[in-house]
């Protein structure tokens, strides 16, 4: 994921948007309820409906490499814990973005309160990422170190004693 920074603000018809660099969605805004909107050309549309109930869906358009893709977005979960290289994020909302416009364009996205997108897992289009580091209001989110081991039983074994050592 490319570094994204707020580089300024822009007023469109008395509505304040945040301007991002390195992003195909240049203008974002958040309403008083926490819903996030994006402005594509002259059209504003709902991107993240944080007030949705689990299972609610809405339509949106995303841009990738100068192509527009129509998506149906659904809220899958309201409170998940996500582990990234930047740390552990609690109470993350998980959204499912589904499309029939392209093959392998469906993905999950996790939104952390007060941070934004922290993880995206998808198929194709090269759209998977996990947050490595971030600074919010000039405060660095302190990285935490995690070691994850994948342990498989030896060939032919069906059970492994839980007190086994990893060497």
CSV table of N, CA and C in Angstrom, one decimal:
chain,number,residue,atom,x,y,z
A,1,UNK,N,0.9,-1.2,0.0
A,1,UNK,CA,0.0,0.0,0.0
A,1,UNK,C,0.9,1.2,0.0
A,2,UNK,N,0.6,2.1,-0.9
A,2,UNK,CA,1.4,3.4,-1.0
A,2,UNK,C,1.1,4.3,0.2
A,3,UNK,N,2.0,5.1,0.6
A,3,UNK,CA,1.8,6.1,1.6
A,3,UNK,C,0.7,7.0,1.2
A,4,UNK,N,-0.2,7.2,2.1
A,4,UNK,CA,-1.3,8.2,1.8
A,4,UNK,C,-1.3,9.2,2.9
A,5,UNK,N,-1.3,10.5,2.5
A,5,UNK,CA,-1.3,11.6,3.4
A,5,UNK,C,-2.4,12.6,3.0
A,6,UNK,N,-3.0,13.2,4.0
A,6,UNK,CA,-3.9,14.3,3.8
A,6,UNK,C,-3.0,15.5,3.4
A,7,UNK,N,-3.2,16.1,2.2
A,7,UNK,CA,-2.4,17.2,1.8
A,7,UNK,C,-3.2,18.5,1.9
A,8,UNK,N,-4.5,18.5,2.2
A,8,UNK,CA,-5.2,19.7,2.3
A,8,UNK,C,-6.7,19.5,2.4
A,9,UNK,N,-7.5,20.5,2.2
A,9,UNK,CA,-8.9,20.4,2.2
A,9,UNK,C,-9.5,21.1,0.9
A,10,UNK,N,-10.7,20.8,0.6
A,10,UNK,CA,-11.4,21.4,-0.6
A,10,UNK,C,-12.8,21.5,-0.3
A,11,UNK,N,-13.4,22.7,-0.6
A,11,UNK,CA,-14.9,22.9,-0.5
A,11,UNK,C,-15.5,22.6,-1.9
A,12,UNK,N,-16.6,21.8,-1.9
A,12,UNK,CA,-17.4,21.6,-3.0
A,12,UNK,C,-18.9,21.8,-2.5
A,13,UNK,N,-19.5,22.8,-3.1
A,13,UNK,CA,-20.9,23.2,-2.7
A,13,UNK,C,-21.1,23.2,-1.2
A,14,UNK,N,-20.2,23.9,-0.5
A,14,UNK,CA,-20.2,24.1,1.0
A,14,UNK,C,-20.0,22.8,1.8
A,15,UNK,N,-19.4,21.8,1.2
A,15,UNK,CA,-19.1,20.6,1.9
A,15,UNK,C,-17.6,20.4,1.9
A,16,UNK,N,-17.0,20.2,3.0
A,16,UNK,CA,-15.5,20.1,3.2
A,16,UNK,C,-15.1,18.7,3.0
A,17,UNK,N,-14.1,18.5,2.1
A,17,UNK,CA,-13.5,17.2,1.8
A,17,UNK,C,-12.0,17.3,2.1
A,18,UNK,N,-11.5,16.1,2.5
A,18,UNK,CA,-10.0,16.0,2.7
A,18,UNK,C,-9.4,15.6,1.4
A,19,UNK,N,-8.3,16.2,1.1
A,19,UNK,CA,-7.6,15.9,-0.1
A,19,UNK,C,-6.4,14.9,0.2
A,20,UNK,N,-6.4,13.8,-0.5
A,20,UNK,CA,-5.3,12.8,-0.3
A,20,UNK,C,-4.4,12.8,-1.5
A,21,UNK,N,-3.1,12.5,-1.2
A,21,UNK,CA,-2.2,12.3,-2.3
A,21,UNK,C,-2.1,10.8,-2.6
A,22,UNK,N,-1.5,10.5,-3.7
A,22,UNK,CA,-1.2,9.1,-4.1
A,22,UNK,C,-2.5,8.2,-4.0
A,23,UNK,N,-3.6,8.8,-4.4
A,23,UNK,CA,-4.9,8.0,-4.3
A,23,UNK,C,-5.8,8.4,-5.4
A,24,UNK,N,-6.4,7.4,-6.0
A,24,UNK,CA,-7.3,7.6,-7.1
A,24,UNK,C,-8.7,8.3,-6.6
A,25,UNK,N,-9.0,8.2,-5.3
A,25,UNK,CA,-10.1,8.8,-4.8
A,25,UNK,C,-9.7,10.1,-4.2
A,26,UNK,N,-9.4,11.1,-4.8
A,26,UNK,CA,-8.7,12.3,-4.2
A,26,UNK,C,-9.5,12.9,-3.0
A,27,UNK,N,-10.8,12.9,-3.0
A,27,UNK,CA,-11.5,13.6,-2.0
A,27,UNK,C,-12.4,12.7,-1.1
A,28,UNK,N,-12.2,12.8,0.2
A,28,UNK,CA,-13.0,12.0,1.2
A,28,UNK,C,-13.7,13.0,2.2
A,29,UNK,N,-14.8,12.6,2.7
A,29,UNK,CA,-15.3,13.3,3.9
A,29,UNK,C,-16.0,12.3,4.8
A,30,UNK,N,-16.2,12.7,6.1
A,30,UNK,CA,-16.9,11.8,7.0
A,30,UNK,C,-18.0,12.6,7.6
A,31,UNK,N,-19.2,12.1,7.7
A,31,UNK,CA,-20.3,12.8,8.3
A,31,UNK,C,-20.3,12.7,9.8
A,32,UNK,N,-21.3,13.3,10.4
A,32,UNK,CA,-21.3,13.4,11.9
A,32,UNK,C,-21.6,12.0,12.5
A,33,UNK,N,-22.1,11.1,11.8
A,33,UNK,CA,-22.3,9.7,12.3
A,33,UNK,C,-21.2,8.8,12.0
A,34,UNK,N,-20.1,9.2,11.3
A,34,UNK,CA,-19.0,8.4,11.0
A,34,UNK,C,-19.0,7.7,9.6
A,35,UNK,N,-20.0,7.9,8.9
A,35,UNK,CA,-20.1,7.3,7.5
A,35,UNK,C,-19.1,8.1,6.6
A,36,UNK,N,-18.4,7.3,5.7
A,36,UNK,CA,-17.3,7.9,4.9
A,36,UNK,C,-17.8,8.0,3.5
A,37,UNK,N,-17.6,9.1,2.9
A,37,UNK,CA,-18.0,9.4,1.5
A,37,UNK,C,-16.8,9.7,0.6
A,38,UNK,N,-16.9,9.4,-0.6
A,38,UNK,CA,-15.8,9.7,-1.6
A,38,UNK,C,-16.5,10.5,-2.7
A,39,UNK,N,-15.7,11.5,-3.2
A,39,UNK,CA,-16.2,12.3,-4.4
A,39,UNK,C,-15.4,11.8,-5.6
A,40,UNK,N,-16.1,11.3,-6.6
A,40,UNK,CA,-15.5,10.9,-7.8
A,40,UNK,C,-16.0,11.9,-8.9
A,41,UNK,N,-15.1,12.6,-9.5
A,41,UNK,CA,-15.5,13.7,-10.4
A,41,UNK,C,-16.5,14.6,-9.8
A,42,UNK,N,-17.7,14.6,-10.2
A,42,UNK,CA,-18.7,15.5,-9.7
A,42,UNK,C,-19.8,14.8,-8.8
A,43,UNK,N,-19.6,13.5,-8.6
A,43,UNK,CA,-20.5,12.7,-7.8
A,43,UNK,C,-20.0,12.2,-6.5
A,44,UNK,N,-20.8,12.5,-5.4
A,44,UNK,CA,-20.4,11.9,-4.1
A,44,UNK,C,-21.2,10.6,-3.9
A,45,UNK,N,-20.4,9.7,-3.3
A,45,UNK,CA,-21.1,8.4,-3.0
A,45,UNK,C,-20.6,7.8,-1.7
A,46,UNK,N,-21.5,7.0,-1.1
A,46,UNK,CA,-21.2,6.4,0.2
A,46,UNK,C,-20.1,5.3,0.0
A,47,UNK,N,-19.1,5.3,0.8
A,47,UNK,CA,-18.0,4.3,0.7
A,47,UNK,C,-18.1,3.3,1.9
A,48,UNK,N,-18.1,3.9,3.1
A,48,UNK,CA,-18.2,3.0,4.3
A,48,UNK,C,-19.4,3.5,5.1
A,49,UNK,N,-20.4,2.7,5.2
A,49,UNK,CA,-21.6,3.0,6.0
A,49,UNK,C,-21.4,2.5,7.4
A,50,UNK,N,-20.8,3.3,8.3
A,50,UNK,CA,-20.4,2.8,9.6
A,50,UNK,C,-21.7,2.7,10.5
A,51,UNK,N,-22.8,3.2,10.1
A,51,UNK,CA,-24.1,3.1,10.8
A,51,UNK,C,-24.9,1.9,10.4
A,52,UNK,N,-24.3,1.1,9.4
A,52,UNK,CA,-25.1,-0.1,8.9
A,52,UNK,C,-25.2,-1.1,10.0
A,53,UNK,N,-26.2,-2.0,9.8
A,53,UNK,CA,-26.4,-3.2,10.6
A,53,UNK,C,-25.7,-4.3,9.8
A,54,UNK,N,-25.2,-5.4,10.6
A,54,UNK,CA,-24.6,-6.5,9.9
A,54,UNK,C,-25.5,-7.1,8.9
A,55,UNK,N,-25.0,-7.3,7.6
A,55,UNK,CA,-25.8,-7.8,6.5
A,55,UNK,C,-26.4,-6.7,5.6
A,56,UNK,N,-26.4,-5.4,6.1
A,56,UNK,CA,-26.8,-4.3,5.2
A,56,UNK,C,-25.9,-4.2,4.0
A,57,UNK,N,-26.4,-3.8,2.8
A,57,UNK,CA,-25.6,-3.6,1.6
A,57,UNK,C,-26.0,-2.3,0.9
A,58,UNK,N,-25.0,-1.8,0.1
A,58,UNK,CA,-25.2,-0.6,-0.7
A,58,UNK,C,-24.3,-0.6,-1.9
A,59,UNK,N,-24.5,0.2,-2.8
A,59,UNK,CA,-23.7,0.2,-4.1
A,59,UNK,C,-22.7,1.4,-4.0
A,60,UNK,N,-21.5,1.1,-4.6
A,60,UNK,CA,-20.5,2.1,-4.7
A,60,UNK,C,-19.6,1.8,-5.9
A,61,UNK,N,-18.8,2.8,-6.3
A,61,UNK,CA,-17.9,2.6,-7.4
A,61,UNK,C,-16.5,2.8,-6.9
A,62,UNK,N,-15.5,1.9,-7.2
A,62,UNK,CA,-14.1,2.1,-6.8
A,62,UNK,C,-13.3,2.2,-8.1
A,63,UNK,N,-12.2,2.9,-8.0
A,63,UNK,CA,-11.3,3.1,-9.1
A,63,UNK,C,-10.0,2.4,-8.9
A,64,UNK,N,-9.6,1.6,-9.9
A,64,UNK,CA,-8.3,1.0,-9.8
A,64,UNK,C,-7.6,1.1,-11.2
A,65,UNK,N,-6.4,1.7,-11.2
A,65,UNK,CA,-5.7,1.9,-12.5
A,65,UNK,C,-6.6,2.6,-13.6
A,66,UNK,N,-7.2,3.6,-13.2
A,66,UNK,CA,-8.0,4.4,-14.1
A,66,UNK,C,-9.3,3.7,-14.7
A,67,UNK,N,-9.6,2.6,-14.0
A,67,UNK,CA,-10.9,1.9,-14.4
A,67,UNK,C,-11.9,2.0,-13.3
A,68,UNK,N,-13.1,2.2,-13.6
A,68,UNK,CA,-14.2,2.2,-12.6
A,68,UNK,C,-14.8,0.8,-12.5
A,69,UNK,N,-15.0,0.4,-11.2
A,69,UNK,CA,-15.6,-0.9,-11.0
A,69,UNK,C,-16.8,-0.7,-10.0
A,70,UNK,N,-18.0,-1.3,-10.4
A,70,UNK,CA,-19.2,-1.2,-9.6
A,70,UNK,C,-19.1,-2.3,-8.5
A,71,UNK,N,-19.4,-1.9,-7.3
A,71,UNK,CA,-19.3,-2.9,-6.2
A,71,UNK,C,-20.6,-2.8,-5.4
A,72,UNK,N,-21.0,-3.9,-4.8
A,72,UNK,CA,-22.0,-4.0,-3.7
A,72,UNK,C,-21.2,-4.2,-2.5
A,73,UNK,N,-21.4,-3.3,-1.5
A,73,UNK,CA,-20.6,-3.4,-0.2
A,73,UNK,C,-21.6,-3.9,0.8
A,74,UNK,N,-21.1,-4.8,1.7
A,74,UNK,CA,-21.9,-5.3,2.8
A,74,UNK,C,-21.1,-5.2,4.1
A,75,UNK,N,-21.8,-4.9,5.1
A,75,UNK,CA,-21.1,-4.9,6.5
A,75,UNK,C,-21.2,-6.4,7.0
A,76,UNK,N,-20.0,-7.0,7.2
A,76,UNK,CA,-20.0,-8.4,7.6
A,76,UNK,C,-19.9,-8.5,9.1
A,77,UNK,N,-19.1,-7.6,9.8
A,77,UNK,CA,-18.8,-7.7,11.2
A,77,UNK,C,-18.6,-6.3,11.7
A,78,UNK,N,-19.0,-6.0,12.9
A,78,UNK,CA,-18.8,-4.7,13.5
A,78,UNK,C,-17.7,-4.6,14.5
A,79,UNK,N,-17.2,-5.7,15.0
A,79,UNK,CA,-16.2,-5.6,16.0
A,79,UNK,C,-15.2,-6.8,15.9
A,80,UNK,N,-14.2,-6.7,15.1
A,80,UNK,CA,-13.2,-7.7,15.0
A,80,UNK,C,-11.8,-7.2,15.4
A,81,UNK,N,-11.0,-8.1,15.9
A,81,UNK,CA,-9.6,-7.7,16.3
A,81,UNK,C,-8.7,-8.1,15.1
A,82,UNK,N,-7.9,-7.1,14.6
A,82,UNK,CA,-7.0,-7.4,13.5
A,82,UNK,C,-5.6,-7.1,13.9
A,83,UNK,N,-4.7,-8.1,13.5
A,83,UNK,CA,-3.3,-8.0,13.8
A,83,UNK,C,-2.6,-7.6,12.5
A,84,UNK,N,-1.8,-6.5,12.6
A,84,UNK,CA,-1.0,-6.1,11.5
A,84,UNK,C,0.4,-5.8,12.0
A,85,UNK,N,1.4,-5.5,11.1
A,85,UNK,CA,2.7,-5.1,11.6
A,85,UNK,C,2.7,-3.8,12.4
A,86,UNK,N,1.7,-3.0,12.2
A,86,UNK,CA,1.5,-1.7,12.9
A,86,UNK,C,1.0,-1.9,14.3
A,87,UNK,N,0.4,-3.1,14.6
A,87,UNK,CA,-0.1,-3.4,15.9
A,87,UNK,C,-1.4,-4.1,15.8
A,88,UNK,N,-2.1,-4.2,17.0
A,88,UNK,CA,-3.4,-4.9,17.1
A,88,UNK,C,-4.4,-3.8,17.1
A,89,UNK,N,-5.4,-3.9,16.3
A,89,UNK,CA,-6.5,-3.0,16.2
A,89,UNK,C,-7.8,-3.7,16.6
A,90,UNK,N,-8.5,-3.0,17.6
A,90,UNK,CA,-9.7,-3.6,18.1
A,90,UNK,C,-11.0,-2.9,17.6
A,91,UNK,N,-12.1,-3.6,17.6
A,91,UNK,CA,-13.4,-3.0,17.2
A,91,UNK,C,-13.4,-2.6,15.7
A,92,UNK,N,-12.7,-3.4,14.9
A,92,UNK,CA,-12.6,-3.1,13.5
A,92,UNK,C,-13.9,-3.6,12.8
A,93,UNK,N,-14.4,-2.8,11.9
A,93,UNK,CA,-15.5,-3.1,11.0
A,93,UNK,C,-15.0,-3.9,9.8
A,94,UNK,N,-15.6,-5.0,9.4
A,94,UNK,CA,-15.2,-5.7,8.2
A,94,UNK,C,-16.3,-5.6,7.2
A,95,UNK,N,-15.9,-5.1,6.0
A,95,UNK,CA,-16.8,-4.9,4.9
A,95,UNK,C,-16.4,-5.9,3.8
A,96,UNK,N,-17.4,-6.3,3.0
A,96,UNK,CA,-17.2,-7.2,1.8
A,96,UNK,C,-17.5,-6.4,0.6
A,97,UNK,N,-16.6,-6.2,-0.3
A,97,UNK,CA,-16.8,-5.6,-1.6
A,97,UNK,C,-16.9,-6.6,-2.7
A,98,UNK,N,-18.1,-6.7,-3.3
A,98,UNK,CA,-18.3,-7.8,-4.3
A,98,UNK,C,-18.6,-7.1,-5.7
A,99,UNK,N,-18.1,-7.7,-6.7
A,99,UNK,CA,-18.3,-7.1,-8.1
A,99,UNK,C,-18.5,-8.3,-9.1
A,100,UNK,N,-19.2,-8.0,-10.1
A,100,UNK,CA,-19.3,-8.9,-11.3
A,100,UNK,C,-18.7,-8.3,-12.5
A,101,UNK,N,-18.1,-7.1,-12.3
A,101,UNK,CA,-17.5,-6.3,-13.4
A,101,UNK,C,-16.2,-7.0,-13.9
A,102,UNK,N,-15.5,-7.5,-12.9
A,102,UNK,CA,-14.2,-8.1,-13.3
A,102,UNK,C,-14.1,-9.5,-12.5
A,103,UNK,N,-13.2,-10.4,-13.1
A,103,UNK,CA,-13.0,-11.6,-12.4
A,103,UNK,C,-12.0,-11.3,-11.2
A,104,UNK,N,-12.2,-12.0,-10.1
A,104,UNK,CA,-11.4,-11.9,-9.0
A,104,UNK,C,-11.2,-10.4,-8.5
A,105,UNK,N,-12.4,-9.7,-8.4
A,105,UNK,CA,-12.3,-8.4,-7.9
A,105,UNK,C,-13.0,-8.2,-6.5
A,106,UNK,N,-13.3,-9.3,-5.9
A,106,UNK,CA,-14.0,-9.3,-4.6
A,106,UNK,C,-13.0,-9.2,-3.5
A,107,UNK,N,-13.2,-8.5,-2.4
A,107,UNK,CA,-12.3,-8.4,-1.3
A,107,UNK,C,-13.0,-8.0,0.0
A,108,UNK,N,-12.3,-8.3,1.1
A,108,UNK,CA,-12.7,-7.8,2.4
A,108,UNK,C,-11.8,-6.6,2.8
A,109,UNK,N,-12.4,-5.7,3.6
A,109,UNK,CA,-11.7,-4.6,4.0
A,109,UNK,C,-12.0,-4.3,5.5
A,110,UNK,N,-11.0,-4.1,6.3
A,110,UNK,CA,-11.2,-3.8,7.8
A,110,UNK,C,-10.9,-2.3,8.0
A,111,UNK,N,-11.8,-1.7,8.7
A,111,UNK,CA,-11.7,-0.3,9.1
A,111,UNK,C,-11.6,-0.1,10.6
A,112,UNK,N,-10.5,0.5,11.1
A,112,UNK,CA,-10.3,0.6,12.5
A,112,UNK,C,-10.7,2.0,12.9
A,113,UNK,N,-11.4,2.1,14.1
A,113,UNK,CA,-11.8,3.4,14.6
A,113,UNK,C,-10.7,4.3,14.8
A,114,UNK,N,-10.8,5.5,14.3
A,114,UNK,CA,-9.7,6.5,14.6
A,114,UNK,C,-8.5,6.4,13.7
A,115,UNK,N,-8.4,5.3,12.9
A,115,UNK,CA,-7.3,5.0,12.0
A,115,UNK,C,-7.6,5.0,10.6
A,116,UNK,N,-8.6,4.2,10.2
A,116,UNK,CA,-9.0,4.0,8.8
A,116,UNK,C,-8.8,2.6,8.4
A,117,UNK,N,-8.4,2.4,7.1
A,117,UNK,CA,-8.2,1.1,6.5
A,117,UNK,C,-6.9,0.5,7.1
A,118,UNK,N,-7.0,-0.7,7.7
A,118,UNK,CA,-5.8,-1.3,8.2
A,118,UNK,C,-5.5,-2.7,7.6
A,119,UNK,N,-6.5,-3.2,6.8
A,119,UNK,CA,-6.2,-4.5,6.1
A,119,UNK,C,-7.2,-4.7,5.0
A,120,UNK,N,-6.7,-5.3,3.9
A,120,UNK,CA,-7.6,-5.6,2.8
A,120,UNK,C,-7.1,-6.9,2.2
A,121,UNK,N,-8.0,-7.9,2.2
A,121,UNK,CA,-7.7,-9.2,1.6
A,121,UNK,C,-8.6,-9.4,0.4
A,122,UNK,N,-8.0,-9.7,-0.7
A,122,UNK,CA,-8.8,-9.9,-1.9
A,122,UNK,C,-8.2,-10.9,-2.9
A,123,UNK,N,-8.8,-11.0,-4.0
A,123,UNK,CA,-8.4,-11.9,-5.0
A,123,UNK,C,-8.2,-11.1,-6.3
A,124,UNK,N,-7.0,-11.2,-6.9
A,124,UNK,CA,-6.7,-10.5,-8.1
A,124,UNK,C,-6.6,-9.0,-7.9
A,125,UNK,N,-6.4,-8.3,-8.9
A,125,UNK,CA,-6.2,-6.9,-9.0
A,125,UNK,C,-5.1,-6.3,-8.0
A,126,UNK,N,-4.4,-7.2,-7.4
A,126,UNK,CA,-3.3,-6.7,-6.5
A,126,UNK,C,-3.8,-5.8,-5.4
A,127,UNK,N,-4.9,-6.1,-4.8
A,127,UNK,CA,-5.5,-5.2,-3.8
A,127,UNK,C,-5.4,-5.6,-2.4
A,128,UNK,N,-4.6,-6.6,-2.0
A,128,UNK,CA,-4.4,-7.0,-0.7
A,128,UNK,C,-3.3,-6.2,0.0
A,129,UNK,N,-3.5,-5.8,1.3
A,129,UNK,CA,-2.5,-5.1,2.0
A,129,UNK,C,-2.8,-5.2,3.5
A,130,UNK,N,-1.8,-5.0,4.3
A,130,UNK,CA,-1.9,-4.9,5.7
A,130,UNK,C,-1.1,-3.7,6.2
A,131,UNK,N,-1.7,-2.9,7.1
A,131,UNK,CA,-1.0,-1.7,7.6
A,131,UNK,C,0.3,-2.1,8.3
A,132,UNK,N,1.4,-1.4,7.9
A,132,UNK,CA,2.7,-1.6,8.5
A,132,UNK,C,3.0,-0.6,9.5
A,133,UNK,N,2.7,0.7,9.3
A,133,UNK,CA,2.9,1.8,10.2
A,133,UNK,C,2.0,2.9,9.9
A,134,UNK,N,1.7,3.7,10.9
A,134,UNK,CA,0.9,4.9,10.6
A,134,UNK,C,1.1,6.0,11.7
A,135,UNK,N,0.8,7.2,11.3
A,135,UNK,CA,0.9,8.3,12.2
A,135,UNK,C,-0.5,9.0,12.1
A,136,UNK,N,-1.2,9.2,13.2
A,136,UNK,CA,-2.5,9.8,13.2
A,136,UNK,C,-2.3,11.1,14.0
A,137,UNK,N,-2.6,12.2,13.5
A,137,UNK,CA,-2.4,13.5,14.2
A,137,UNK,C,-1.0,13.6,14.7
A,138,UNK,N,0.0,13.3,13.9
A,138,UNK,CA,1.4,13.3,14.2
A,138,UNK,C,1.8,12.4,15.3
A,139,UNK,N,0.9,11.5,15.7
A,139,UNK,CA,1.3,10.5,16.7
A,139,UNK,C,1.5,9.1,16.1
A,140,UNK,N,2.7,8.6,16.2
A,140,UNK,CA,3.1,7.3,15.6
A,140,UNK,C,2.3,6.2,16.3
A,141,UNK,N,1.7,5.3,15.5
A,141,UNK,CA,1.1,4.1,16.1
A,141,UNK,C,2.3,3.2,16.3
A,142,UNK,N,2.5,2.8,17.6
A,142,UNK,CA,3.7,2.1,18.0
A,142,UNK,C,3.6,0.6,17.5
A,143,UNK,N,4.6,0.2,16.7
A,143,UNK,CA,4.6,-1.2,16.2
A,143,UNK,C,4.7,-2.2,17.3
A,144,UNK,N,4.1,-3.3,17.1
A,144,UNK,CA,4.3,-4.4,18.1
A,144,UNK,C,4.8,-5.6,17.3
A,145,UNK,N,5.7,-6.3,17.9
A,145,UNK,CA,6.3,-7.4,17.2
A,145,UNK,C,5.5,-8.7,17.5
A,146,UNK,N,5.2,-9.4,16.4
A,146,UNK,CA,4.5,-10.7,16.6
A,146,UNK,C,5.3,-11.8,15.9
A,147,UNK,N,5.3,-13.0,16.4
A,147,UNK,CA,5.9,-14.1,15.8
A,147,UNK,C,4.7,-15.1,15.6
A,148,UNK,N,4.5,-15.5,14.4
A,148,UNK,CA,3.5,-16.5,14.1
A,148,UNK,C,4.1,-17.7,13.6
A,149,UNK,N,3.8,-18.9,14.2
A,149,UNK,CA,4.4,-20.1,13.7
A,149,UNK,C,3.3,-21.0,13.1
A,150,UNK,N,3.6,-21.7,12.1
A,150,UNK,CA,2.6,-22.6,11.5
A,150,UNK,C,3.3,-24.0,11.8
A,151,UNK,N,2.6,-24.8,12.6
A,151,UNK,CA,3.2,-26.1,13.0
A,151,UNK,C,2.3,-27.2,12.4
A,152,UNK,N,2.8,-28.1,11.6
A,152,UNK,CA,2.1,-29.2,11.1
A,152,UNK,C,2.6,-30.5,11.7
A,153,UNK,N,1.8,-31.4,11.9
A,153,UNK,CA,2.2,-32.7,12.4
A,153,UNK,C,3.2,-33.4,11.4
A,154,UNK,N,4.1,-34.2,11.9
A,154,UNK,CA,5.0,-34.9,11.0
A,154,UNK,C,4.2,-35.8,10.0
A,155,UNK,N,4.7,-36.1,8.9
A,155,UNK,CA,4.0,-36.9,7.9
A,155,UNK,C,3.5,-38.2,8.6
A,156,UNK,N,2.2,-38.5,8.3
A,156,UNK,CA,1.5,-39.6,8.9
A,156,UNK,C,1.0,-39.5,10.2
A,157,UNK,N,1.3,-38.4,11.0
A,157,UNK,CA,0.8,-38.2,12.3
A,157,UNK,C,-0.5,-37.5,12.2
A,158,UNK,N,-1.5,-37.8,13.1
A,158,UNK,CA,-2.7,-37.2,13.1
A,158,UNK,C,-2.9,-36.2,14.3
A,159,UNK,N,-2.1,-36.4,15.3
A,159,UNK,CA,-2.2,-35.6,16.5
A,159,UNK,C,-0.8,-35.2,17.0
A,160,UNK,N,-0.6,-34.0,17.5
A,160,UNK,CA,0.7,-33.6,18.1
A,160,UNK,C,0.4,-33.2,19.5
A,161,UNK,N,1.3,-33.7,20.4
A,161,UNK,CA,1.2,-33.3,21.8
A,161,UNK,C,1.3,-31.8,21.9
A,162,UNK,N,0.4,-31.1,22.6
A,162,UNK,CA,0.4,-29.7,22.7
A,162,UNK,C,1.7,-29.2,23.5
A,163,UNK,N,2.3,-30.1,24.3
A,163,UNK,CA,3.5,-29.7,25.0
A,163,UNK,C,4.8,-29.8,24.1
A,164,UNK,N,4.6,-30.2,22.9
A,164,UNK,CA,5.8,-30.3,22.0
A,164,UNK,C,6.5,-29.0,21.9
A,165,UNK,N,7.8,-29.1,21.7
A,165,UNK,CA,8.7,-27.9,21.5
A,165,UNK,C,8.9,-27.6,20.0
A,166,UNK,N,9.0,-26.4,19.7
A,166,UNK,CA,9.3,-26.0,18.3
A,166,UNK,C,10.8,-25.7,18.3
A,167,UNK,N,11.6,-26.4,17.5
A,167,UNK,CA,13.0,-26.2,17.5
A,167,UNK,C,13.5,-25.9,16.1
